[in-house]
Coordinates of C-alpha atoms and ligand atoms in Angstrom, one line a residue:
Chain A
M429 CA -16.6 22.1 1.9
M430 CA -16.6 24.3 -1.1
K431 CA -16.8 28.0 -0.3
I432 CA -18.5 30.3 -2.9
L433 CA -18.7 34.0 -2.8
V434 CA -21.2 35.9 -4.9
C435 CA -20.8 39.7 -5.2
V436 CA -24.0 41.5 -5.5
R437 CA -24.9 45.1 -6.3
S438 CA -28.1 47.0 -5.5
V439 CA -29.2 48.9 -8.6
P440 CA -32.2 51.1 -9.3
L441 CA -34.9 49.6 -11.4
P442 CA -33.8 50.2 -15.0
E443 CA -37.2 51.7 -15.9
S444 CA -36.7 54.4 -13.3
S445 CA -36.8 58.0 -14.3
F446 CA -33.3 59.1 -13.5
R447 CA -32.4 62.7 -12.5
V448 CA -29.0 64.2 -11.9
N449 CA -28.2 64.9 -8.3
G450 CA -27.6 68.4 -6.8
A451 CA -23.8 68.1 -7.1
G452 CA -24.1 67.0 -10.8
N453 CA -21.8 64.0 -10.3
F454 CA -24.2 61.1 -9.9
Y455 CA -27.9 60.3 -10.4
D456 CA -30.2 61.2 -7.6
Q457 CA -30.6 58.1 -5.6
S458 CA -33.6 59.2 -3.4
E459 CA -37.0 57.9 -4.4
L460 CA -35.6 55.1 -6.6
N461 CA -36.7 51.6 -6.1
S462 CA -33.9 49.0 -6.1
Q463 CA -33.4 45.5 -7.3
V464 CA -30.5 43.0 -7.4
N465 CA -28.4 43.7 -10.4
E466 CA -29.7 41.4 -13.1
Y467 CA -26.3 39.9 -13.9
D468 CA -25.8 39.0 -10.3
L469 CA -29.1 37.0 -10.3
F470 CA -27.4 34.8 -12.9
S471 CA -24.4 34.4 -10.6
I472 CA -26.5 33.4 -7.6
E473 CA -28.4 30.9 -9.7
E474 CA -25.1 29.4 -11.0
A475 CA -23.9 29.1 -7.4
V476 CA -27.1 27.5 -6.2
R477 CA -26.8 24.9 -8.9
L478 CA -23.3 24.1 -7.7
K479 CA -24.7 23.6 -4.2
E480 CA -27.4 21.3 -5.6
R481 CA -24.7 19.3 -7.3
F482 CA -22.0 19.1 -4.7
K483 CA -24.2 19.5 -1.5
D484 CA -21.3 20.5 0.8
V485 CA -21.2 24.0 -0.6
E486 CA -21.5 27.3 1.4
I487 CA -22.7 30.4 -0.5
T488 CA -21.9 33.8 0.9
V489 CA -23.3 36.9 -0.6
V490 CA -21.4 40.2 -0.2
S491 CA -22.5 43.7 -1.1
V492 CA -20.8 47.1 -0.6
G493 CA -23.0 50.0 0.4
P494 CA -25.2 51.6 2.9
Q495 CA -27.8 49.8 5.0
R496 CA -30.4 49.8 2.4
V497 CA -28.5 47.3 0.3
D498 CA -29.4 44.7 2.9
L499 CA -32.6 44.5 0.9
E500 CA -30.8 43.1 -2.1
I501 CA -28.6 40.8 0.1
K502 CA -31.9 39.4 1.5
K503 CA -33.2 38.8 -2.0
A504 CA -30.0 36.9 -2.8
L505 CA -30.4 34.8 0.3
A506 CA -34.0 34.0 -0.7
Q507 CA -32.7 32.7 -4.0
G508 CA -30.6 30.2 -2.1
A509 CA -27.5 31.7 -0.7
D510 CA -26.6 30.7 2.9
Q511 CA -25.2 33.8 4.4
G512 CA -24.7 37.5 3.7
A513 CA -22.2 40.2 4.5
R514 CA -22.4 43.9 4.0
I515 CA -19.3 46.1 3.7
D516 CA -20.6 49.2 5.3
D517 CA -19.6 52.1 3.1
P518 CA -22.2 54.8 2.8
Q519 CA -20.6 56.0 -0.5
G520 CA -20.1 52.4 -1.7
L521 CA -22.6 52.6 -4.5
E522 CA -21.0 55.7 -6.1
K523 CA -17.3 54.7 -5.8
D524 CA -15.1 53.8 -8.7
S525 CA -14.7 50.1 -9.4
L526 CA -11.1 49.8 -8.1
S527 CA -12.2 51.2 -4.7
V528 CA -15.1 48.7 -4.5
A529 CA -12.9 45.8 -5.6
S530 CA -10.3 46.9 -3.0
L531 CA -12.9 46.8 -0.2
I532 CA -14.1 43.3 -1.2
A533 CA -10.6 42.0 -1.8
K534 CA -9.4 43.1 1.7
W535 CA -12.3 41.5 3.4
A536 CA -12.2 38.3 1.2
S537 CA -8.4 37.9 1.3
D538 CA -8.3 35.6 4.4
K539 CA -11.6 33.8 3.7
K540 CA -10.3 31.1 1.3
F541 CA -13.2 31.2 -1.2
D542 CA -12.9 28.5 -3.8
L543 CA -14.9 30.3 -6.4
I544 CA -16.0 33.9 -6.6
F545 CA -18.9 35.1 -8.9
C546 CA -19.4 38.6 -10.1
G547 CA -21.9 39.9 -12.7
L548 CA -20.4 41.0 -16.0
M549 CA -21.5 44.5 -15.3
S550 CA -23.9 46.5 -13.2
Q551 CA -27.1 47.7 -14.9
D552 CA -26.7 51.2 -13.6
L553 CA -23.0 52.1 -14.0
Q554 CA -22.2 49.5 -16.8
R555 CA -18.4 49.5 -16.2
Y556 CA -17.5 45.8 -16.5
Q557 CA -14.6 46.4 -14.1
T558 CA -15.2 45.1 -10.5
G559 CA -14.9 41.4 -11.2
P560 CA -11.6 41.3 -13.0
M561 CA -10.1 43.9 -10.7
L562 CA -11.1 41.8 -7.7
A563 CA -9.4 38.8 -9.3
Q564 CA -6.3 40.8 -9.9
L565 CA -6.2 42.1 -6.3
L566 CA -6.6 38.6 -5.0
S567 CA -4.2 37.1 -7.6
L568 CA -6.9 34.7 -8.9
P569 CA -7.3 33.5 -12.4
C570 CA -10.4 35.0 -14.0
A571 CA -12.8 34.6 -16.9
T572 CA -15.4 37.2 -17.7
T573 CA -18.5 37.1 -19.9
I574 CA -19.1 33.4 -19.3
V575 CA -22.3 31.8 -20.8
A576 CA -21.5 28.3 -19.7
M577 CA -19.4 26.7 -17.0
T578 CA -18.5 23.3 -15.5
V579 CA -16.6 22.6 -12.3
S580 CA -14.6 19.4 -12.5
D581 CA -15.7 16.4 -10.3
D582 CA -12.6 16.8 -8.2
R583 CA -13.4 20.6 -7.8
K584 CA -9.9 21.5 -8.8
K585 CA -10.8 23.4 -11.9
I586 CA -13.5 25.1 -13.8
I587 CA -14.1 25.1 -17.6
C588 CA -15.9 28.2 -18.8
E589 CA -17.2 29.3 -22.2
R590 CA -16.8 33.0 -22.8
E591 CA -18.9 34.7 -25.3
L592 CA -17.0 36.8 -27.8
E593 CA -18.3 38.9 -30.6
G594 CA -19.9 37.3 -33.7
G595 CA -21.2 34.2 -32.0
V596 CA -17.6 33.0 -31.2
R597 CA -17.1 31.3 -27.9
E598 CA -13.7 30.9 -26.1
K599 CA -13.2 27.9 -23.9
V600 CA -11.0 28.5 -21.0
E601 CA -9.9 26.4 -18.1
L602 CA -9.1 28.0 -14.7
L603 CA -7.5 26.3 -11.7
L604 CA -9.5 26.9 -8.6
P605 CA -9.6 29.1 -6.6
A606 CA -10.8 31.4 -9.4
L607 CA -13.2 34.2 -10.2
V608 CA -15.8 34.3 -13.0
S609 CA -18.0 37.1 -14.3
V610 CA -21.3 36.0 -15.7
Q611 CA -23.1 37.1 -18.8
S612 CA -26.8 36.9 -19.3
G613 CA -28.2 33.8 -21.0
I614 CA -26.1 31.4 -18.8
N615 CA -29.2 30.3 -17.0
Q616 CA -32.8 31.3 -16.1
P617 CA -32.7 32.4 -12.5
R618 CA -35.3 30.7 -10.3
Y619 CA -37.9 32.6 -8.4
A620 CA -37.4 32.6 -4.6
S621 CA -39.8 30.2 -2.9
L622 CA -42.0 31.7 -0.2
S623 CA -40.3 29.5 2.5
N624 CA -36.9 30.7 1.4
V625 CA -38.1 34.3 1.5
L626 CA -39.3 33.8 5.1
K627 CA -36.0 32.0 6.0
A628 CA -33.9 34.8 4.5
R629 CA -35.8 37.4 6.5
K630 CA -34.5 35.8 9.7
I631 CA -30.8 35.7 8.7
K632 CA -28.8 38.4 10.3
I633 CA -26.4 40.2 8.0
P634 CA -23.1 41.1 9.5
V635 CA -22.0 44.7 9.0
L636 CA -18.3 45.0 8.2
P637 CA -16.0 48.0 8.3
P638 CA -14.9 49.3 4.9
E639 CA -11.2 48.5 4.7
P640 CA -9.3 49.0 1.4
M641 CA -6.3 47.0 0.3
P642 CA -3.2 48.8 1.7
G643 CA -1.4 51.2 -0.6
L644 CA -4.0 51.2 -3.4
K645 CA -5.0 54.6 -4.8
P646 CA -8.6 55.1 -6.2
G647 CA -9.0 54.6 -9.9
E648 CA -11.4 56.5 -12.1
K649 CA -12.9 59.9 -11.2
T650 CA -16.4 60.8 -12.3
G651 CA -16.7 64.5 -13.1
R652 CA -20.2 65.1 -14.3
I653 CA -23.4 63.2 -15.1
Y654 CA -25.8 64.6 -17.6
L655 CA -28.7 63.7 -19.8
P656 CA -27.5 62.6 -23.2
E657 CA -28.0 64.8 -26.2
K658 CA -30.5 63.4 -28.6
R659 CA -28.7 62.2 -31.8
G660 CA -31.6 62.8 -34.1
K661 CA -34.9 64.5 -33.5
C662 CA -37.5 62.0 -32.5
E663 CA -41.0 63.0 -33.5
F664 CA -43.4 61.7 -30.9
L665 CA -46.8 60.7 -32.3
Q666 CA -49.6 61.7 -29.9
G667 CA -53.1 60.4 -29.4
G668 CA -54.9 57.2 -28.7
P669 CA -53.8 53.8 -30.1
E670 CA -55.9 54.1 -33.3
Q671 CA -54.9 57.7 -34.0
V672 CA -51.3 57.0 -33.5
A673 CA -51.4 53.8 -35.6
E674 CA -53.0 55.8 -38.4
A675 CA -50.5 58.6 -38.2
L676 CA -47.6 56.1 -38.0
L677 CA -48.8 54.3 -41.1
E678 CA -49.0 57.5 -43.1
K679 CA -45.4 58.3 -42.2
I680 CA -44.2 54.8 -43.0
R681 CA -46.0 54.6 -46.3
G682 CA -44.5 57.9 -47.4
K683 CA -41.1 56.6 -46.7
A684 CA -41.1 53.5 -48.9
N685 CA -43.3 51.0 -50.5
L686 CA -43.2 48.3 -47.8
F687 CA -46.6 46.7 -48.1
S688 CA -47.9 44.7 -51.0
E689 CA -51.1 46.8 -51.3
R690 CA -53.8 44.9 -53.0
Chain B
M138 CA 4.4 60.7 -17.3
S139 CA 5.5 61.0 -20.9
G140 CA 2.2 61.9 -22.6
K141 CA 2.5 58.7 -24.6
I142 CA -0.6 56.9 -25.9
I143 CA -0.3 53.1 -26.2
V144 CA -2.8 51.5 -28.6
I145 CA -3.2 47.7 -28.0
A146 CA -4.4 46.0 -31.1
E147 CA -6.7 43.0 -30.9
Q148 CA -5.8 40.0 -33.0
F149 CA -7.7 36.8 -33.7
D150 CA -6.1 33.8 -35.4
G151 CA -2.9 35.8 -36.2
K152 CA -4.9 38.7 -37.9
I153 CA -5.3 42.2 -36.6
K154 CA -9.0 42.9 -36.1
P155 CA -10.5 46.0 -37.7
V156 CA -11.6 47.4 -34.3
S157 CA -7.8 48.0 -33.7
L158 CA -7.8 50.7 -36.4
E159 CA -10.7 52.5 -34.9
L160 CA -8.8 52.3 -31.6
A161 CA -5.8 53.9 -33.3
G162 CA -8.2 56.6 -34.7
F163 CA -9.4 57.3 -31.2
G164 CA -5.7 57.5 -30.1
K165 CA -5.1 60.0 -32.8
E166 CA -8.0 62.2 -31.5
I167 CA -6.3 62.2 -28.1
S168 CA -2.9 63.0 -29.5
Q169 CA -4.4 65.9 -31.5
T170 CA -5.3 67.6 -28.3
T171 CA -2.4 66.4 -26.1
G172 CA 0.4 66.1 -28.6
G173 CA 1.3 62.8 -27.1
E174 CA 3.2 60.2 -29.1
L175 CA 1.2 57.2 -30.4
I176 CA 2.6 53.7 -30.1
G177 CA 1.0 50.5 -31.2
V178 CA 1.4 47.2 -29.3
A179 CA 0.5 43.8 -30.6
L180 CA 0.7 40.6 -28.4
G181 CA 1.2 37.3 -30.1
F182 CA 3.4 34.4 -31.2
P183 CA 5.1 35.0 -33.5
A184 CA 4.8 38.8 -32.9
L185 CA 6.7 40.5 -35.6
A186 CA 4.3 39.6 -38.5
L187 CA 1.4 40.9 -36.3
A188 CA 3.3 44.1 -35.4
R189 CA 4.1 44.7 -39.1
E190 CA 0.5 44.2 -40.1
F191 CA -0.7 46.6 -37.5
A192 CA 2.1 49.1 -38.4
R193 CA 1.2 48.9 -42.1
A194 CA -2.6 49.4 -41.5
S195 CA -2.3 52.1 -38.8
G196 CA 0.8 54.0 -39.7
L197 CA 1.9 53.8 -36.1
K198 CA 5.2 52.6 -34.8
V199 CA 4.3 49.2 -33.4
I200 CA 6.0 47.0 -30.9
G201 CA 5.2 43.3 -30.8
L202 CA 5.3 41.4 -27.5
E203 CA 6.2 37.8 -28.1
H204 CA 5.9 34.7 -26.1
P205 CA 4.3 31.2 -26.8
N206 CA 1.7 31.9 -24.1
L207 CA 0.5 34.9 -26.1
E208 CA -0.3 32.9 -29.2
T209 CA -4.0 32.8 -28.3
Y210 CA -5.7 35.1 -25.8
N211 CA -4.8 34.3 -22.2
A212 CA -5.8 37.0 -19.6
D213 CA -3.1 36.1 -17.1
S214 CA -0.3 36.1 -19.8
F215 CA -1.6 39.4 -21.3
V216 CA -1.6 41.1 -17.9
Q217 CA 1.8 39.7 -17.1
A218 CA 3.3 40.8 -20.4
L219 CA 1.8 44.3 -20.3
S220 CA 2.7 44.9 -16.6
K221 CA 6.3 44.2 -17.5
F222 CA 6.3 46.2 -20.7
I223 CA 4.2 49.3 -19.8
P224 CA 6.3 50.8 -16.9
G225 CA 9.3 51.3 -19.2
Q226 CA 7.1 53.3 -21.6
N227 CA 5.5 55.4 -18.9
P228 CA 2.4 56.3 -20.9
D229 CA -0.5 58.5 -19.9
Y230 CA -3.1 56.5 -21.8
I231 CA -3.4 52.8 -22.7
L232 CA -6.2 52.2 -25.2
I233 CA -7.8 48.8 -25.5
P234 CA -10.9 47.8 -27.6
H235 CA -14.0 47.4 -25.5
T236 CA -14.6 43.8 -26.7
A237 CA -15.0 40.6 -24.8
I238 CA -11.2 40.3 -24.8
G239 CA -10.5 43.9 -24.0
W240 CA -12.8 44.2 -21.1
D241 CA -11.5 40.9 -19.8
F242 CA -7.9 42.1 -19.2
A243 CA -8.1 45.9 -19.2
P244 CA -9.5 46.2 -15.6
R245 CA -6.9 43.7 -14.4
L246 CA -4.1 45.6 -16.1
A247 CA -5.4 48.8 -14.5
A248 CA -5.4 47.2 -11.0
A249 CA -1.9 45.7 -11.6
L250 CA -0.6 49.2 -12.5
N251 CA -2.7 50.9 -9.9
G252 CA -4.0 53.0 -12.7
S253 CA -7.5 54.2 -13.6
C254 CA -9.8 52.1 -15.7
L255 CA -12.1 54.1 -17.9
S256 CA -14.4 51.6 -19.7
V257 CA -17.0 51.6 -22.4
I258 CA -15.8 55.0 -23.7
T259 CA -17.9 56.3 -26.6
G260 CA -16.3 59.7 -27.0
L261 CA -14.0 62.4 -25.6
K262 CA -14.3 66.0 -24.7
M263 CA -11.7 68.7 -24.2
D264 CA -12.4 71.6 -21.8
G265 CA -9.1 72.4 -20.1
R266 CA -8.4 68.8 -19.7
L267 CA -9.5 65.6 -21.4
R268 CA -12.6 63.9 -20.3
F269 CA -14.1 60.7 -21.5
L270 CA -17.7 59.8 -22.0
R271 CA -19.6 56.6 -21.0
P272 CA -23.3 55.9 -21.3
I273 CA -24.8 54.7 -18.0
C274 CA -28.3 53.6 -16.7
S275 CA -29.2 51.9 -20.0
G276 CA -28.2 55.0 -21.9
K277 CA -30.5 57.3 -20.0
L278 CA -27.6 59.3 -18.6
M279 CA -24.0 60.0 -19.7
A280 CA -21.0 60.1 -17.4
E281 CA -17.9 62.2 -17.9
V282 CA -15.0 60.4 -16.4
E283 CA -11.3 61.0 -16.1
P284 CA -8.3 59.2 -14.5
A285 CA -7.4 59.9 -10.9
P286 CA -4.5 62.4 -10.7
D287 CA -1.1 61.0 -11.6
T288 CA -2.4 57.6 -12.6
V289 CA -2.1 56.0 -16.0
A290 CA -5.5 55.7 -17.7
V291 CA -6.4 52.3 -19.1
I292 CA -9.3 53.1 -21.5
T293 CA -11.5 50.6 -23.2
V294 CA -13.0 52.2 -26.3
N295 CA -16.4 51.1 -27.5
P296 CA -16.5 49.9 -31.0
G297 CA -17.8 52.7 -33.3
A298 CA -16.5 55.5 -31.0
A299 CA -14.0 56.7 -33.6
R300 CA -13.3 56.4 -37.3
A301 CA -10.6 53.9 -38.4
I302 CA -7.2 55.7 -38.7
K303 CA -5.9 56.5 -42.2
P304 CA -2.2 55.9 -42.3
D305 CA 0.0 58.4 -44.2
A306 CA 2.7 55.7 -44.6
P307 CA 3.4 52.3 -43.0
G308 CA 4.9 52.5 -39.5
Q309 CA 8.0 50.8 -38.2
A310 CA 7.6 47.4 -36.5
E311 CA 9.8 45.7 -34.0
F312 CA 9.3 43.0 -31.4
V313 CA 10.6 42.0 -28.0
K314 CA 10.7 38.5 -26.5
M315 CA 8.9 38.4 -23.2
D316 CA 9.8 36.3 -20.2
L317 CA 6.5 35.0 -18.8
A318 CA 5.6 32.6 -16.0
E319 CA 3.1 29.7 -16.4
T320 CA -0.4 30.6 -15.4
A321 CA -3.5 29.0 -13.9
T322 CA -5.5 29.9 -17.0
K323 CA -5.5 27.7 -20.1
N324 CA -7.2 28.7 -23.4
L325 CA -8.8 25.6 -24.8
G326 CA -9.8 27.1 -28.1
Y327 CA -12.7 28.6 -30.0
T328 CA -16.0 27.4 -31.3
E329 CA -18.4 29.2 -33.5
A330 CA -22.1 29.3 -32.7
K331 CA -24.2 27.5 -35.3
R332 CA -25.5 30.3 -37.6
G333 CA -29.2 29.8 -38.2
A334 CA -30.7 30.2 -41.7
L335 CA -31.9 33.7 -40.9
D336 CA -29.9 36.5 -42.4
L337 CA -31.5 39.7 -41.0
T338 CA -29.4 41.9 -43.3
K339 CA -31.5 40.8 -46.2
A340 CA -34.8 42.2 -44.7
E341 CA -36.1 45.6 -45.7
V342 CA -38.3 45.7 -42.6
I343 CA -37.3 44.4 -39.2
V344 CA -40.0 44.1 -36.6
A345 CA -37.9 43.7 -33.4
A346 CA -39.2 42.3 -30.2
G347 CA -38.0 43.4 -26.8
R348 CA -38.7 42.3 -23.2
G349 CA -41.4 45.0 -23.0
L350 CA -43.7 42.5 -24.7
G351 CA -44.1 41.0 -21.3
K352 CA -44.5 37.4 -22.1
V353 CA -43.8 35.0 -24.9
E354 CA -47.4 34.7 -25.9
N355 CA -47.4 38.3 -27.0
L356 CA -44.9 37.4 -29.7
E357 CA -47.9 36.4 -31.8
L358 CA -48.6 40.1 -32.2
V359 CA -45.1 40.7 -33.5
K360 CA -45.4 37.8 -35.9
T361 CA -48.7 39.0 -37.2
L362 CA -47.4 42.5 -37.7
A363 CA -44.2 41.3 -39.5
G364 CA -46.3 39.1 -41.8
L365 CA -48.1 42.2 -43.1
F366 CA -44.9 43.7 -44.5
D367 CA -43.0 42.7 -47.6
K368 CA -39.4 41.4 -47.2
S369 CA -39.7 41.5 -43.4
A370 CA -38.0 39.6 -40.6
I371 CA -38.4 39.4 -36.9
G372 CA -35.5 40.8 -34.8
A373 CA -35.0 40.5 -31.1
S374 CA -33.1 42.0 -28.2
R375 CA -30.8 39.9 -26.3
A376 CA -33.2 39.8 -23.3
V377 CA -35.8 38.1 -25.6
V378 CA -33.3 35.5 -26.8
D379 CA -31.9 34.9 -23.3
A380 CA -35.5 34.3 -22.1
G381 CA -35.8 31.7 -24.8
W382 CA -38.7 33.5 -26.6
L383 CA -36.8 33.5 -29.9
P384 CA -33.7 31.7 -31.1
Y385 CA -30.3 33.4 -31.3
E386 CA -30.5 33.9 -35.1
H387 CA -33.0 36.8 -34.4
Q388 CA -30.7 38.7 -32.1
V389 CA -29.7 42.2 -33.2
G390 CA -26.8 44.0 -31.5
Q391 CA -23.2 43.7 -30.4
T392 CA -23.4 40.0 -29.9
G393 CA -26.1 39.5 -32.6
Q394 CA -26.4 40.8 -36.1
T395 CA -25.8 44.3 -37.4
V396 CA -28.7 45.4 -39.6
H397 CA -29.6 48.5 -41.7
P398 CA -33.2 47.9 -43.0
K399 CA -35.4 50.6 -44.5
L400 CA -37.6 50.3 -41.5
Y401 CA -36.7 49.1 -38.0
L402 CA -39.6 48.8 -35.5
A403 CA -38.3 48.5 -32.0
L404 CA -41.1 47.2 -29.8
G405 CA -40.5 47.3 -26.1
I406 CA -36.7 47.6 -26.4
S407 CA -35.0 50.0 -24.0
G408 CA -32.1 51.0 -26.3
A409 CA -29.1 49.7 -24.4
I410 CA -25.9 50.6 -26.2
Q411 CA -25.2 46.9 -27.0
H412 CA -28.5 46.8 -28.9
L413 CA -28.0 50.2 -30.6
V414 CA -24.7 49.4 -32.2
G415 CA -26.6 46.8 -34.2
M416 CA -29.4 48.9 -35.6
T417 CA -28.7 52.7 -35.6
Q418 CA -27.8 52.6 -39.3
S419 CA -31.4 51.7 -40.2
E420 CA -33.1 54.3 -42.5
L421 CA -36.2 54.8 -40.4
I422 CA -36.4 53.8 -36.8
V423 CA -39.7 53.6 -35.0
A424 CA -39.8 52.9 -31.3
V425 CA -42.7 51.9 -29.2
N426 CA -42.2 52.0 -25.5
T427 CA -44.2 52.9 -22.4
D428 CA -41.2 54.8 -21.0
P429 CA -40.8 58.2 -22.7
K430 CA -37.3 58.5 -21.3
A431 CA -36.1 55.2 -22.8
A432 CA -32.8 55.6 -24.6
I433 CA -34.2 54.0 -27.8
F434 CA -36.0 57.4 -28.4
N435 CA -32.5 59.1 -28.6
V436 CA -32.0 57.2 -31.9
A437 CA -35.5 56.8 -33.1
H438 CA -37.0 59.0 -35.8
L439 CA -40.6 58.3 -34.8
G440 CA -41.6 57.7 -31.2
V441 CA -44.8 56.1 -29.9
V442 CA -45.3 56.1 -26.1
Q443 CA -47.9 53.4 -25.8
D444 CA -48.5 50.0 -24.2
L445 CA -47.7 47.5 -26.9
I446 CA -50.5 45.3 -25.9
K447 CA -53.0 47.9 -26.9
F448 CA -51.1 49.6 -29.6
L449 CA -50.0 46.5 -31.7
P450 CA -53.6 45.2 -32.3
A451 CA -54.6 48.8 -33.4
L452 CA -51.7 49.0 -35.8
I453 CA -52.4 45.5 -37.2
E454 CA -56.0 46.5 -37.8
K455 CA -55.1 49.7 -39.6
I456 CA -52.6 47.9 -41.9
K457 CA -55.2 45.3 -42.7
E458 CA -57.6 48.1 -43.6
I459 CA -55.3 49.6 -46.2
K460 CA -54.2 46.3 -47.7
Ligands
FAD740 C1 -21.5 42.1 -23.5 C2 -22.9 42.4 -23.8 C3 -23.4 42.2 -25.0 C4 -24.8 42.4 -25.3 N1 -25.2 42.2 -26.6 C5 -26.5 42.5 -26.9 C6 -27.0 42.4 -28.2 O1 -26.4 41.9 -29.1 N2 -28.3 42.8 -28.4 C7 -29.1 43.2 -27.4 O2 -30.3 43.6 -27.7 N3 -28.7 43.4 -26.2 C8 -27.4 43.0 -25.9 N4 -27.0 43.1 -24.6 C9 -27.9 43.4 -23.5 C10 -28.3 44.8 -23.3 O3 -27.4 45.4 -22.4 C11 -29.8 44.9 -22.7 O4 -29.8 44.2 -21.5 C12 -30.8 44.3 -23.7 O5 -30.7 44.9 -25.0 C13 -32.2 44.6 -23.1 O6 -33.2 44.1 -23.9 P1 -34.6 44.8 -23.9 O7 -34.5 46.2 -24.4 O8 -35.5 44.0 -24.7 O9 -35.1 44.8 -22.4 P2 -35.2 45.9 -21.3 O10 -33.9 46.6 -21.2 O11 -35.7 45.2 -20.1 O12 -36.3 46.9 -21.9 C14 -37.6 46.6 -22.0 C15 -38.3 47.9 -22.4 O13 -39.7 47.6 -22.6 C16 -40.4 48.7 -22.2 N5 -41.8 48.2 -21.9 C17 -42.2 47.5 -20.8 N6 -43.5 47.2 -20.9 C18 -43.9 47.7 -22.0 C19 -45.2 47.7 -22.7 N7 -46.3 47.1 -22.2 N8 -45.3 48.4 -23.9 C20 -44.2 49.0 -24.4 N9 -43.0 49.0 -23.8 C21 -42.9 48.4 -22.7 C22 -39.7 49.2 -21.0 O14 -40.0 50.6 -20.7 C23 -38.2 49.0 -21.4 O15 -37.7 50.2 -22.0 C24 -25.6 42.9 -24.3 C25 -25.1 43.1 -23.0 C26 -23.8 42.9 -22.8 C27 -23.2 43.1 -21.4

């Protein structure tokens, strides 16, 4: 039996209108609709493909956060994971990556997962940290930013392709157990089938106490969150489509001779 | 803590990458406010030549860390070597480029040192104490972060966050041989993606398609529009390439091409920092997006808050009229 863990984060829809919270140290989380972090969807898909290939594979999805993140765990289950677990930390979504990695590490340390998936980053906090930190805390080899992967037939190792800058790929072999963090483009995640959605609804998600790794101090501190200053001045063109199209063309034509006007 | 600032250069194929000099420039900005000493580090095999090259180009004193396992990048070996070397230096700040190599080992190094990892840092701010800036929520918000008290800060600095350092004189270089254990990670080498025929840098107008187009069929609108301009090309966000709507050769951004056309039309592109680094140098940036808060408007000169599906046909008609 191959045991796979997929770490999943609940994130606000990226098109949300974000406001700063009262304390000024996070975005206001009330009234935001959530989704599974997009990079984690690629992870789940990759895990499900392994299950389709090797059959005797068990996929567990874990998420750190308050009760509402159960919604995202359910979505992951509907995509094909077998069981879920929620580390019940009401502040889990705001915490620094090292603290989050520490909670997952403590819980996972005696579970003997063969392969752990994380998304390369979260769409909201964009830190790129939790995956590699978790690997370090569990003393696992790790490859981030993978855009292709193959587990060997004997399931003793995994060969990953990491995407570097400028179209260069790095091929790296990890002995299992290992952790990988997944970059977009590795696959096209499937849509959950209706029967899977119904099945997922019935799965009970165990609630686990938040226990950190002993002796670990928290890492980064967030002081303030604010709206970015605009770099230039953006001039917004107002009106209906035709009006705006006309106004835009005037501006573009003034700028340079870009059309071959006949 | 000693106030020291360690600058870890990135190398590829035995050559120091230019991003390392920006990193040293960022280090200099920190040192100008804290007075901390700047020290360069280069990992490799052999390490002295690398250390010399970085010392010459940056003007910093550079220490090479040498071991056969460091010849090409190996996350385990990097973390091993640095966790041995760093404590003796007792730095306040460790700077690493925010690249696919940097963000691969920096968080692990921070965890190994029980330090604070500050990633994707695009700037710094001094008000009483140093704070570091990171864009979050697709660039719609900024976060000001700092290390937890009494921890070393492992900082990954985004490319473009600082100017390359200008050395007054070449720095000293030395190297130490490291004693490293074997690892469960093996680097099997590098391949280069097949470059398509499309060189976006030659285009004067780039009509760039984003996920906001909704579906692949709507690309026809983008193609028609691009066809109406001289010397134009079709660009794309990564989301569009990942979805298979357009091949990789169209991708603009950190992992695509860097462009600076006369006119860049961003159609349904949110303005994630990884996209912006590839196109903010364009002369005139026009963004069309239904979301008035989209980060693309922070860099655009002209903004159009409209649904592409209605707006593009109108724009195409108007251009046809004047042609
Ligand atoms: C390591 C790394 C490297 C990356 N490299 C790159 C890179 O090189 N290039 C790149 O582009 N990205 C890159 N990315 C991805 C980047 O973070 C974003 O995910 C990506 O740029 C998003 O593409 P998008 O703007 O098209 O899609 P989205 O972010 O989904 O934005 C779609 C936009 O369309 C708007 N929209 C929706 N419907 C309409 C409509 N009907 N009319 C008008 N507007 C509409 C929405 O408001 C939204 O703003 C990278 C990410 C990582 C982690």
